[in-house]
Short mmCIF file of C-alpha atoms and ligand atoms in Angstrom, two decimals:
data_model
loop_
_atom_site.label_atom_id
_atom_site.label_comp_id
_atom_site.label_asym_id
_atom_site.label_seq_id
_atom_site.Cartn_x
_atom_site.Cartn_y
_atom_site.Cartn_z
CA UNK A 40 2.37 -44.54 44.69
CA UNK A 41 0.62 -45.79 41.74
CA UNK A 42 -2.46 -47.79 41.50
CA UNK A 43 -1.88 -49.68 38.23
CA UNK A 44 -4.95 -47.98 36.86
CA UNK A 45 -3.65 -44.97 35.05
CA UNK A 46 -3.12 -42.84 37.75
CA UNK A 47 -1.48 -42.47 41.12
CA UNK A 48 -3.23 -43.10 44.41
CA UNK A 49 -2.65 -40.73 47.28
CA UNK A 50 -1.01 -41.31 50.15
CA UNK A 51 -2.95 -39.32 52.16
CA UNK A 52 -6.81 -39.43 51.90
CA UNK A 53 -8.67 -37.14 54.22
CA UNK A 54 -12.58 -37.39 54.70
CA UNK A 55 -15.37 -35.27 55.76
CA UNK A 56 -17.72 -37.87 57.00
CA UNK A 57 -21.09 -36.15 56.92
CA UNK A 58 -24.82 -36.99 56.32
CA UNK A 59 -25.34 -39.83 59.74
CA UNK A 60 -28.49 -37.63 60.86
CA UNK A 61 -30.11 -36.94 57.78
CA UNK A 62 -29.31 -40.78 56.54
CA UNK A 63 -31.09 -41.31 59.89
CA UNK A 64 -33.86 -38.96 59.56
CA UNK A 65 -34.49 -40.12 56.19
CA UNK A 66 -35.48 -43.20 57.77
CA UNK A 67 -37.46 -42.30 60.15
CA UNK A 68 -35.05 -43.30 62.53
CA UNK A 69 -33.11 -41.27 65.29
CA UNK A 70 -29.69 -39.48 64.75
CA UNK A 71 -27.92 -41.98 66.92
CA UNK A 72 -28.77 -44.50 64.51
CA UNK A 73 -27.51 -42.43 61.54
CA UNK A 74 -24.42 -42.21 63.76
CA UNK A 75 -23.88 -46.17 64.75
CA UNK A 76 -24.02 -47.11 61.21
CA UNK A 77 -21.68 -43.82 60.25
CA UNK A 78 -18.94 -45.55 62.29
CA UNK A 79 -19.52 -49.14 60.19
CA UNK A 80 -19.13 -47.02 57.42
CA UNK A 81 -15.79 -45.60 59.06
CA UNK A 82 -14.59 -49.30 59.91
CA UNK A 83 -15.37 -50.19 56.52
CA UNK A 84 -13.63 -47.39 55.25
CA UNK A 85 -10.51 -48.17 57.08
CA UNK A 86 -10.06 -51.72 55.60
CA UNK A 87 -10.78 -50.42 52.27
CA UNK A 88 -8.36 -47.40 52.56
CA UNK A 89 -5.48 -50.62 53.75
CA UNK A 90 -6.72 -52.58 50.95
CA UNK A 91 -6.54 -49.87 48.24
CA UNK A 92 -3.01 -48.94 49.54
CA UNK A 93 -3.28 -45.94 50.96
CA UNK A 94 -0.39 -44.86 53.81
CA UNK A 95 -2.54 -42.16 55.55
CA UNK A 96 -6.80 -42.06 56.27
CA UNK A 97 -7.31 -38.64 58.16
CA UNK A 98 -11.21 -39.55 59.59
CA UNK A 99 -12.91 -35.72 61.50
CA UNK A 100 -14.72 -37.46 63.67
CA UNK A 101 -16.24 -34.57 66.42
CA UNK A 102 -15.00 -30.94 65.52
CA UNK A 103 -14.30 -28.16 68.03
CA UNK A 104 -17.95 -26.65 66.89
CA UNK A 105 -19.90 -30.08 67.45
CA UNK A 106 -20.10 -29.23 70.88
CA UNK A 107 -22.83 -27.15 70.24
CA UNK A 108 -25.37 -29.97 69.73
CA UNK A 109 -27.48 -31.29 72.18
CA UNK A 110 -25.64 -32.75 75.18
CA UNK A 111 -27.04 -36.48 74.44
CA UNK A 112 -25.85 -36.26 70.37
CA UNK A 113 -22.59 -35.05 71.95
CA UNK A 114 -22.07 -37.78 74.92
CA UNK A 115 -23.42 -40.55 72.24
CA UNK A 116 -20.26 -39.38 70.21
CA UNK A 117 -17.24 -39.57 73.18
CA UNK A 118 -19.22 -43.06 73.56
CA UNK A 119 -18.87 -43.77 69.88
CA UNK A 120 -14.98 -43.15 70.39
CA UNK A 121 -14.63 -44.95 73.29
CA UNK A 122 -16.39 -48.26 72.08
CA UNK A 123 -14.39 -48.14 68.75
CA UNK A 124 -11.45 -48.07 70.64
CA UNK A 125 -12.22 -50.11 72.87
CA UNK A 126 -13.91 -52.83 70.76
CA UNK A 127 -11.67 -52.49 67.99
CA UNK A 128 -8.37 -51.84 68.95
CA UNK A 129 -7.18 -55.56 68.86
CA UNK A 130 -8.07 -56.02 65.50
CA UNK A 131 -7.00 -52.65 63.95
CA UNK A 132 -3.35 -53.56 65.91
CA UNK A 133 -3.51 -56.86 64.34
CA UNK A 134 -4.03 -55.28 61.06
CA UNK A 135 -0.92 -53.82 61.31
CA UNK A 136 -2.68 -50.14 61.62
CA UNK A 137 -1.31 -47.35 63.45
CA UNK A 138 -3.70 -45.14 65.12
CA UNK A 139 -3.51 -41.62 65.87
CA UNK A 140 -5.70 -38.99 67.46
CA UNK A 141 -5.45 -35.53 66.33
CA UNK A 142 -7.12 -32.22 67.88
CA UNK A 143 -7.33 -30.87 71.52
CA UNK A 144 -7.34 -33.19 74.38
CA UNK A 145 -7.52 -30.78 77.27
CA UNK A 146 -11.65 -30.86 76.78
CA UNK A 147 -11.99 -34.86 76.68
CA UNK A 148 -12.81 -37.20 80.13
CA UNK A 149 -9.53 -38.17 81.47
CA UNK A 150 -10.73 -41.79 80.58
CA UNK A 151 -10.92 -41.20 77.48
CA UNK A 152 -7.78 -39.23 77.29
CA UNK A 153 -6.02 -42.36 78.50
CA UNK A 154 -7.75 -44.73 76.35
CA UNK A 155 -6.75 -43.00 73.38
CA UNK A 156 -3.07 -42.58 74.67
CA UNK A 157 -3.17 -46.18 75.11
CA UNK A 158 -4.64 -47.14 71.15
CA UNK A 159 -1.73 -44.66 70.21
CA UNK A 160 1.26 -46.18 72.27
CA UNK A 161 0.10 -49.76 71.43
CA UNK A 162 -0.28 -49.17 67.84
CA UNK A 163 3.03 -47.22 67.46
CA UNK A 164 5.23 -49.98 65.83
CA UNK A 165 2.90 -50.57 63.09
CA UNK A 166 3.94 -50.15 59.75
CA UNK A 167 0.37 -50.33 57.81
CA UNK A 168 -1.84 -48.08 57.33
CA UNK A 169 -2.13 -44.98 59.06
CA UNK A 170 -5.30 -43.87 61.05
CA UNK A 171 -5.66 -40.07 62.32
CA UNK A 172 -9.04 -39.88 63.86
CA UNK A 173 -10.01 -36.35 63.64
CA UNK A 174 -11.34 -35.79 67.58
CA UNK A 175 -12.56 -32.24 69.01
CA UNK A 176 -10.32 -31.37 66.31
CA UNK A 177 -10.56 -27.51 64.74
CA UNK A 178 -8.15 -26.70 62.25
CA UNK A 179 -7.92 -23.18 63.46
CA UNK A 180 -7.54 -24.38 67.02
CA UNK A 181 -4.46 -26.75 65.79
CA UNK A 182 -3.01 -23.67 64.29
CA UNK A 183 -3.54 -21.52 67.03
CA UNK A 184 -1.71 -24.11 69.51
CA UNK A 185 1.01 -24.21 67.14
CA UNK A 186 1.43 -20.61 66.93
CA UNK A 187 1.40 -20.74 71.11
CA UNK A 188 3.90 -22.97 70.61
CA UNK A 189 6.18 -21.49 68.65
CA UNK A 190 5.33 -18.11 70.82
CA UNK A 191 6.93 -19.50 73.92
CA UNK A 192 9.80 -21.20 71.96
CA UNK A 193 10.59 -17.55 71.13
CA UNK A 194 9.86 -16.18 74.36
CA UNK A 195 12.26 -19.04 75.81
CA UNK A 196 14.82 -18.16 73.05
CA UNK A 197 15.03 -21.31 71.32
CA UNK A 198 13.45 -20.13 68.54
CA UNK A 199 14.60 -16.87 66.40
CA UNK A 200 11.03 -14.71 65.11
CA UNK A 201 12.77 -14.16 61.91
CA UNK A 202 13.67 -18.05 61.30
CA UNK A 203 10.15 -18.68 61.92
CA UNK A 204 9.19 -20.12 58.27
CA UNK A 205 6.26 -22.60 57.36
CA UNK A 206 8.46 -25.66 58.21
CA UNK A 207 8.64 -24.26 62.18
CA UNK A 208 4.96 -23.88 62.21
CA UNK A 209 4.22 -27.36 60.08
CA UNK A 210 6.43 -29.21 62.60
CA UNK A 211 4.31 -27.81 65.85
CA UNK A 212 0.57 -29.17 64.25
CA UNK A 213 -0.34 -32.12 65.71
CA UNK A 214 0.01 -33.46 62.06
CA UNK A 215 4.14 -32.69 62.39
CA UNK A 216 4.84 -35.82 61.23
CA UNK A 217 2.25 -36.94 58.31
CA UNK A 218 2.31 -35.82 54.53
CA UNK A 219 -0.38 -33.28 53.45
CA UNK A 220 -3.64 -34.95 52.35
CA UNK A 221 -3.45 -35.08 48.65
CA UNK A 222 -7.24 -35.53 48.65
CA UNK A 223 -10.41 -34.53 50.70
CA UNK A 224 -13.34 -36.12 50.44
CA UNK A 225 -16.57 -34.75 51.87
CA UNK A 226 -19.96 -36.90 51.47
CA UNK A 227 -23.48 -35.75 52.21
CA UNK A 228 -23.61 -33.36 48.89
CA UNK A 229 -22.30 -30.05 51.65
CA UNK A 230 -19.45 -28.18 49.78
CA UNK A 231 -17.41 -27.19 52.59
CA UNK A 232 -14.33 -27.32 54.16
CA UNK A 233 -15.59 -26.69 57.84
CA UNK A 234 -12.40 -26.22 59.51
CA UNK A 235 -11.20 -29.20 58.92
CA UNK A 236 -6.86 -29.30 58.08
CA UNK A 237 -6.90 -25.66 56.51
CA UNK A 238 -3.30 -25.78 56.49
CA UNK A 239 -2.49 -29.03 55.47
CA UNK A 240 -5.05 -29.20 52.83
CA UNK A 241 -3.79 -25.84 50.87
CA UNK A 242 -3.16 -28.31 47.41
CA UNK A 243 -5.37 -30.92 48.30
CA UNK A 244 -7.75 -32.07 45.48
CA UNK A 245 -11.63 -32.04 46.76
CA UNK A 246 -14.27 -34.39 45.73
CA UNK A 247 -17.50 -33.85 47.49
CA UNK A 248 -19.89 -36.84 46.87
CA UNK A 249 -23.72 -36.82 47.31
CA UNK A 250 -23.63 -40.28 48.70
CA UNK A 251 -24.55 -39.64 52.79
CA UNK A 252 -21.52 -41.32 54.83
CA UNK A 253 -23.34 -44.59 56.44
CA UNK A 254 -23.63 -45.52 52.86
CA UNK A 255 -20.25 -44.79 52.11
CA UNK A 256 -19.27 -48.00 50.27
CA UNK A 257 -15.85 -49.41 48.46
CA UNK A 258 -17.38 -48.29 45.51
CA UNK A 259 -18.11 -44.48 46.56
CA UNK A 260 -14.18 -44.63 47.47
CA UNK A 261 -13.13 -45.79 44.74
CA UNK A 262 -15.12 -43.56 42.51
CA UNK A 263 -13.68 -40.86 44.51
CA UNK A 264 -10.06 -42.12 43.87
CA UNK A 265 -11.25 -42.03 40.37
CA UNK A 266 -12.05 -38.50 40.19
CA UNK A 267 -8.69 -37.35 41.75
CA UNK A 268 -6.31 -39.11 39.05
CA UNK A 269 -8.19 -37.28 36.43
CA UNK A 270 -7.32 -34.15 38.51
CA UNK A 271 -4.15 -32.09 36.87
CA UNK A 272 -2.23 -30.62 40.44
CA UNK A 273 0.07 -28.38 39.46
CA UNK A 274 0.76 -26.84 42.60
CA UNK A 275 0.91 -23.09 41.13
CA UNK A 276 2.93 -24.29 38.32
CA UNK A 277 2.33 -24.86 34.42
CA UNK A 278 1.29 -28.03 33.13
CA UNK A 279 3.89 -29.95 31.99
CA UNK A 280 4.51 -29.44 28.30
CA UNK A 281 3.89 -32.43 25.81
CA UNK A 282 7.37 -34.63 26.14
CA UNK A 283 9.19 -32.58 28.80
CA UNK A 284 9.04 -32.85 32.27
CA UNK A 285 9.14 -30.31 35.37
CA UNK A 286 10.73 -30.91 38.88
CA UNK A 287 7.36 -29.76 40.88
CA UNK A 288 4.35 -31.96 39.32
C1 FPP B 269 -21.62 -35.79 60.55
O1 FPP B 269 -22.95 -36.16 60.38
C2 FPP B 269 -20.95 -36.73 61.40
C3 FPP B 269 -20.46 -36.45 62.64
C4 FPP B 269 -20.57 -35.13 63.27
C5 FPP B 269 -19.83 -37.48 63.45
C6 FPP B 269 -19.06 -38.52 62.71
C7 FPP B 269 -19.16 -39.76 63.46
C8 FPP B 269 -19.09 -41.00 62.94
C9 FPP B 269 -18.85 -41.28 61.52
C10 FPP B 269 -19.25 -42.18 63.80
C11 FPP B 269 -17.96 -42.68 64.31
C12 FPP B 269 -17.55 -41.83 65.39
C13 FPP B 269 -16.42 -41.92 66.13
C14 FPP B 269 -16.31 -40.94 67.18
C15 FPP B 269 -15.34 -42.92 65.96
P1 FPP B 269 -24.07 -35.18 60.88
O2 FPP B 269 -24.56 -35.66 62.19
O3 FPP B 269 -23.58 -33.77 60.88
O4 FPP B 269 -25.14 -35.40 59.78
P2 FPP B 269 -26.20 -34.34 59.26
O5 FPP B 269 -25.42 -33.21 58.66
O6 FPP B 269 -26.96 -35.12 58.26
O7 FPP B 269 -27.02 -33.93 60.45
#
Protein backbone atom coordinates (compact mmCIF):
# COMPACT_ATOMS: atom_id res chain seq x y z
CA UNK A 1 0.00 0.00 0.00
CA UNK A 2 1.56 3.29 -0.29
CA UNK A 3 0.99 6.34 1.68
CA UNK A 4 1.86 9.06 -0.86
CA UNK A 5 4.61 10.16 1.47
CA UNK A 6 7.67 8.39 0.25
CA UNK A 7 7.14 5.25 1.64
CA UNK A 8 4.70 2.40 2.00
CA UNK A 9 2.32 1.99 4.90
CA UNK A 10 1.82 -1.42 6.41
CA UNK A 11 -0.92 -3.36 6.28
CA UNK A 12 -0.56 -4.79 9.38
CA UNK A 13 0.32 -2.63 12.46
CA UNK A 14 0.64 -4.47 15.71
CA UNK A 15 0.93 -2.57 19.16
CA UNK A 16 2.20 -3.16 22.54
CA UNK A 17 0.04 -0.83 24.47
CA UNK A 18 1.95 -0.27 27.67
CA UNK A 19 2.56 2.52 30.31
CA UNK A 20 -1.68 2.94 31.70
CA UNK A 21 -0.31 2.44 35.42
CA UNK A 22 2.64 4.39 35.46
CA UNK A 23 0.71 7.27 33.23
CA UNK A 24 -1.63 6.78 36.23
CA UNK A 25 0.78 6.75 38.97
CA UNK A 26 2.47 9.62 37.57
CA UNK A 27 -0.55 11.41 38.40
CA UNK A 28 -1.20 10.55 41.44
CA UNK A 29 -4.03 8.77 40.33
CA UNK A 30 -4.97 4.95 40.55
CA UNK A 31 -4.06 2.27 37.87
CA UNK A 32 -7.65 1.96 36.82
CA UNK A 33 -7.52 5.37 35.73
CA UNK A 34 -4.28 4.87 33.75
CA UNK A 35 -6.31 1.99 32.30
CA UNK A 36 -9.82 3.91 31.34
CA UNK A 37 -7.96 6.48 29.50
CA UNK A 38 -5.51 3.54 27.89
CA UNK A 39 -8.68 2.27 26.16
CA UNK A 40 -9.55 6.12 24.73
CA UNK A 41 -6.24 5.93 23.58
CA UNK A 42 -7.10 2.40 21.93
CA UNK A 43 -10.47 3.88 20.43
CA UNK A 44 -8.55 6.66 19.21
CA UNK A 45 -6.09 4.53 17.83
CA UNK A 46 -8.54 2.53 15.91
CA UNK A 47 -10.02 5.51 13.93
CA UNK A 48 -6.66 6.73 13.24
CA UNK A 49 -5.29 3.27 12.10
CA UNK A 50 -8.91 3.40 9.47
CA UNK A 51 -8.04 6.84 8.66
CA UNK A 52 -4.32 6.31 7.87
CA UNK A 53 -5.31 3.21 5.77
CA UNK A 54 -4.20 0.53 7.43
CA UNK A 55 -6.04 -3.15 6.66
CA UNK A 56 -4.97 -4.83 9.98
CA UNK A 57 -4.54 -3.12 13.93
CA UNK A 58 -3.41 -6.19 16.12
CA UNK A 59 -4.25 -4.34 19.86
CA UNK A 60 -2.62 -7.10 23.16
CA UNK A 61 -4.97 -6.13 25.30
CA UNK A 62 -4.60 -8.78 28.62
CA UNK A 63 -1.73 -11.42 28.05
CA UNK A 64 -1.73 -14.99 29.37
CA UNK A 65 0.85 -13.58 32.26
CA UNK A 66 -1.50 -10.54 33.31
CA UNK A 67 -3.28 -12.82 35.35
CA UNK A 68 -0.85 -12.53 37.85
CA UNK A 69 -1.91 -9.04 39.02
CA UNK A 70 -4.10 -8.34 41.66
CA UNK A 71 -7.58 -9.85 41.22
CA UNK A 72 -9.32 -6.20 41.10
CA UNK A 73 -6.57 -4.82 38.18
CA UNK A 74 -7.51 -8.13 36.52
CA UNK A 75 -11.56 -8.08 36.84
CA UNK A 76 -11.31 -4.09 35.99
CA UNK A 77 -9.73 -5.43 32.64
CA UNK A 78 -12.55 -8.39 31.51
CA UNK A 79 -14.81 -5.19 32.49
CA UNK A 80 -12.79 -2.95 30.23
CA UNK A 81 -13.51 -5.62 27.37
CA UNK A 82 -16.84 -6.07 28.04
CA UNK A 83 -17.91 -2.29 28.11
CA UNK A 84 -15.90 -1.64 24.84
CA UNK A 85 -17.77 -4.16 23.32
CA UNK A 86 -20.57 -3.55 24.53
CA UNK A 87 -20.62 0.28 24.25
CA UNK A 88 -18.90 0.36 21.11
CA UNK A 89 -19.79 -2.26 18.97
CA UNK A 90 -22.52 -0.26 17.01
CA UNK A 91 -20.30 2.26 16.01
CA UNK A 92 -17.13 0.22 15.20
CA UNK A 93 -19.87 -2.03 12.86
CA UNK A 94 -20.99 1.13 11.42
CA UNK A 95 -17.51 2.03 10.65
CA UNK A 96 -17.32 -0.68 8.53
CA UNK A 97 -14.66 -2.47 11.06
CA UNK A 98 -14.31 -6.03 11.50
CA UNK A 99 -13.47 -7.20 14.87
CA UNK A 100 -11.63 -10.11 15.94
CA UNK A 101 -10.50 -11.64 19.20
CA UNK A 102 -7.38 -13.54 19.30
CA UNK A 103 -5.87 -15.77 22.27
CA UNK A 104 -7.45 -18.50 24.56
CA UNK A 105 -11.04 -18.40 25.38
CA UNK A 106 -11.37 -21.47 27.53
CA UNK A 107 -10.24 -19.07 30.73
CA UNK A 108 -12.84 -16.11 29.97
CA UNK A 109 -16.69 -15.89 31.76
CA UNK A 110 -18.96 -17.59 29.43
CA UNK A 111 -20.57 -14.04 29.10
CA UNK A 112 -17.96 -12.72 27.90
CA UNK A 113 -17.11 -15.56 25.66
CA UNK A 114 -20.46 -14.94 24.00
CA UNK A 115 -20.23 -11.32 23.82
CA UNK A 116 -17.17 -11.45 21.96
CA UNK A 117 -18.54 -14.28 19.61
CA UNK A 118 -21.29 -11.99 19.01
CA UNK A 119 -18.87 -8.52 18.08
CA UNK A 120 -17.10 -11.20 15.80
CA UNK A 121 -20.19 -12.75 13.92
CA UNK A 122 -21.83 -9.28 13.60
CA UNK A 123 -18.84 -7.61 12.32
CA UNK A 124 -17.91 -10.41 9.85
CA UNK A 125 -19.10 -8.79 6.52
CA UNK A 126 -17.11 -5.77 6.99
CA UNK A 127 -14.70 -4.83 4.61
CA UNK A 128 -12.74 -1.89 6.61
CA UNK A 129 -10.41 -2.06 8.79
CA UNK A 130 -9.45 -4.94 10.64
CA UNK A 131 -9.43 -5.14 14.53
CA UNK A 132 -7.65 -8.22 16.40
CA UNK A 133 -7.91 -7.45 20.03
CA UNK A 134 -5.13 -9.26 21.62
CA UNK A 135 -7.24 -11.04 24.78
CA UNK A 136 -5.57 -13.59 27.38
CA UNK A 137 -3.53 -13.91 24.40
CA UNK A 138 0.26 -15.62 24.80
CA UNK A 139 2.06 -16.08 21.77
CA UNK A 140 3.58 -19.24 23.04
CA UNK A 141 0.19 -20.48 24.16
CA UNK A 142 -1.19 -19.77 20.39
CA UNK A 143 1.67 -21.83 19.21
CA UNK A 144 1.33 -24.47 21.52
CA UNK A 145 -2.54 -24.92 20.55
CA UNK A 146 -1.51 -24.99 17.09
CA UNK A 147 1.01 -27.56 17.53
CA UNK A 148 -1.99 -29.64 19.56
CA UNK A 149 -3.68 -29.12 16.66
CA UNK A 150 -1.75 -30.27 14.17
CA UNK A 151 -0.79 -33.29 16.77
CA UNK A 152 -4.24 -34.77 16.60
CA UNK A 153 -4.61 -34.03 12.82
CA UNK A 154 -1.69 -36.50 12.66
CA UNK A 155 -2.86 -38.75 15.18
CA UNK A 156 -6.32 -38.77 13.16
CA UNK A 157 -4.31 -39.23 9.89
CA UNK A 158 -5.30 -36.27 8.09
CA UNK A 159 -2.22 -34.82 8.36
CA UNK A 160 1.27 -36.52 7.17
CA UNK A 161 4.38 -35.51 10.07
CA UNK A 162 6.64 -35.09 7.18
CA UNK A 163 4.22 -32.57 5.17
CA UNK A 164 4.07 -30.68 8.27
CA UNK A 165 5.84 -27.29 6.94
CA UNK A 166 5.37 -23.64 8.34
CA UNK A 167 2.23 -23.10 6.15
CA UNK A 168 0.38 -26.23 8.28
CA UNK A 169 1.37 -24.64 11.47
CA UNK A 170 0.61 -20.77 10.19
CA UNK A 171 -2.86 -21.94 9.10
CA UNK A 172 -3.75 -23.52 12.81
CA UNK A 173 -2.80 -19.86 14.82
CA UNK A 174 -5.65 -18.14 15.56
CA UNK A 175 -4.08 -15.49 13.16
CA UNK A 176 -4.63 -18.28 10.06
CA UNK A 177 -6.11 -15.88 8.13
CA UNK A 178 -4.30 -12.28 8.60
CA UNK A 179 -0.90 -11.10 6.99
CA UNK A 180 2.14 -10.91 9.35
CA UNK A 181 2.42 -7.54 11.13
CA UNK A 182 4.88 -5.61 9.14
CA UNK A 183 5.35 -3.37 12.21
CA UNK A 184 5.24 -3.53 16.11
CA UNK A 185 4.94 -0.82 18.05
CA UNK A 186 5.53 -0.87 21.79
CA UNK A 187 5.02 2.53 23.90
CA UNK A 188 6.01 3.14 27.49
CA UNK A 189 10.00 3.31 26.58
CA UNK A 190 10.07 -1.07 27.64
CA UNK A 191 12.07 -2.82 24.81
CA UNK A 192 10.37 -6.00 24.72
CA UNK A 193 8.56 -8.30 22.86
CA UNK A 194 6.67 -10.01 25.87
CA UNK A 195 5.17 -12.82 24.12
CA UNK A 196 3.31 -11.08 22.09
CA UNK A 197 2.94 -12.77 18.02
CA UNK A 198 6.54 -14.43 18.19
CA UNK A 199 5.74 -16.16 15.14
CA UNK A 200 4.07 -13.81 13.16
CA UNK A 201 6.32 -11.01 13.97
CA UNK A 202 9.73 -12.93 12.80
CA UNK A 203 10.33 -9.74 9.98
CA UNK A 204 8.38 -7.30 11.61
CA UNK A 205 10.04 -3.83 11.95
CA UNK A 206 9.96 -2.55 15.84
CA UNK A 207 9.60 0.93 16.96
CA UNK A 208 9.40 1.28 20.66
CA UNK A 209 8.27 4.86 21.62
CA UNK A 210 8.75 6.55 25.05
CA UNK A 211 5.39 8.15 24.79
CA UNK A 212 3.15 6.04 27.71
CA UNK A 213 -0.04 4.59 25.74
CA UNK A 214 -3.03 6.91 27.24
CA UNK A 215 -1.11 9.56 25.51
CA UNK A 216 -0.77 7.75 22.49
CA UNK A 217 -1.88 10.41 19.98
CA UNK A 218 -2.27 10.59 15.89
CA UNK A 219 0.87 12.15 16.01
CA UNK A 220 2.89 9.35 18.07
CA UNK A 221 1.36 6.99 15.19
CA UNK A 222 2.26 8.68 12.69
CA UNK A 223 5.75 9.33 13.83
CA UNK A 224 5.91 5.71 14.27
CA UNK A 225 4.76 5.07 10.61
CA UNK A 226 7.51 7.44 9.93
CA UNK A 227 10.21 5.52 11.39
CA UNK A 228 9.23 2.22 9.62
CA UNK A 229 9.43 3.63 5.87
CA UNK A 230 12.90 4.70 6.63
CA UNK A 231 13.40 1.02 7.69
CA UNK A 232 15.32 -1.13 4.74
CA UNK A 233 13.44 -4.98 5.24
CA UNK A 234 15.20 -7.16 3.39
CA UNK A 235 13.92 -10.22 4.72
CA UNK A 236 17.48 -12.09 4.81
CA UNK A 237 18.21 -10.83 1.46
CA UNK A 238 20.68 -8.09 -0.08
CA UNK A 239 19.62 -4.71 -0.62
CA UNK A 240 18.57 -4.12 -3.83
CA UNK A 241 21.38 -2.85 -6.02
CA UNK A 242 21.20 0.81 -7.45
CA UNK A 243 18.76 0.39 -10.75
CA UNK A 244 17.93 -3.33 -10.48
CA UNK A 245 15.35 -4.89 -8.73
CA UNK A 246 14.89 -8.30 -6.68
CA UNK A 247 11.70 -10.53 -6.45
CA UNK A 248 11.78 -10.66 -2.38
CA UNK A 249 11.97 -6.81 -1.15
C1 LIG B 1 -0.23 -2.15 29.98
O1 LIG B 1 -0.09 -1.13 30.91
C2 LIG B 1 -1.61 -2.29 29.60
C3 LIG B 1 -2.39 -3.37 29.86
C4 LIG B 1 -1.90 -4.56 30.58
C5 LIG B 1 -3.78 -3.42 29.47
C6 LIG B 1 -4.13 -2.70 28.21
C7 LIG B 1 -5.49 -2.20 28.34
C8 LIG B 1 -5.99 -1.11 27.73
C9 LIG B 1 -5.23 -0.30 26.77
C10 LIG B 1 -7.36 -0.67 27.99
C11 LIG B 1 -8.33 -1.25 27.03
C12 LIG B 1 -8.59 -2.60 27.42
C13 LIG B 1 -9.39 -3.50 26.81
C14 LIG B 1 -9.48 -4.78 27.47
C15 LIG B 1 -10.18 -3.27 25.57
P1 LIG B 1 0.45 -1.49 32.34
O2 LIG B 1 -0.70 -1.61 33.27
O3 LIG B 1 1.32 -2.70 32.28
O4 LIG B 1 1.28 -0.23 32.64
P2 LIG B 1 2.60 -0.15 33.54
O5 LIG B 1 3.63 -1.00 32.88
O6 LIG B 1 2.91 1.29 33.50
O7 LIG B 1 2.21 -0.64 34.91
Amino acid sequence: MSSGQGGPTPTHVAIIMDGNGRWAQMRGLPRQEGHRRGLEALRRTVRNASDLGIGVLTLYSFSTENWRRPQAEVSFLMGLLRHFVEKDLAELSAANVQVRIIGSRQDLAPDLRRLVEHAEARTRGNTGLILAIAFNYGARDEIVRAARALAADAAAGRVEPRAIDEAALSARLDTHDLPDPELVIRTSGETRISNFLLWQAAYAEFVFTPVMWPDFDRAAFEDALAQYRQRERRFGGLSTPPGRSVGVA
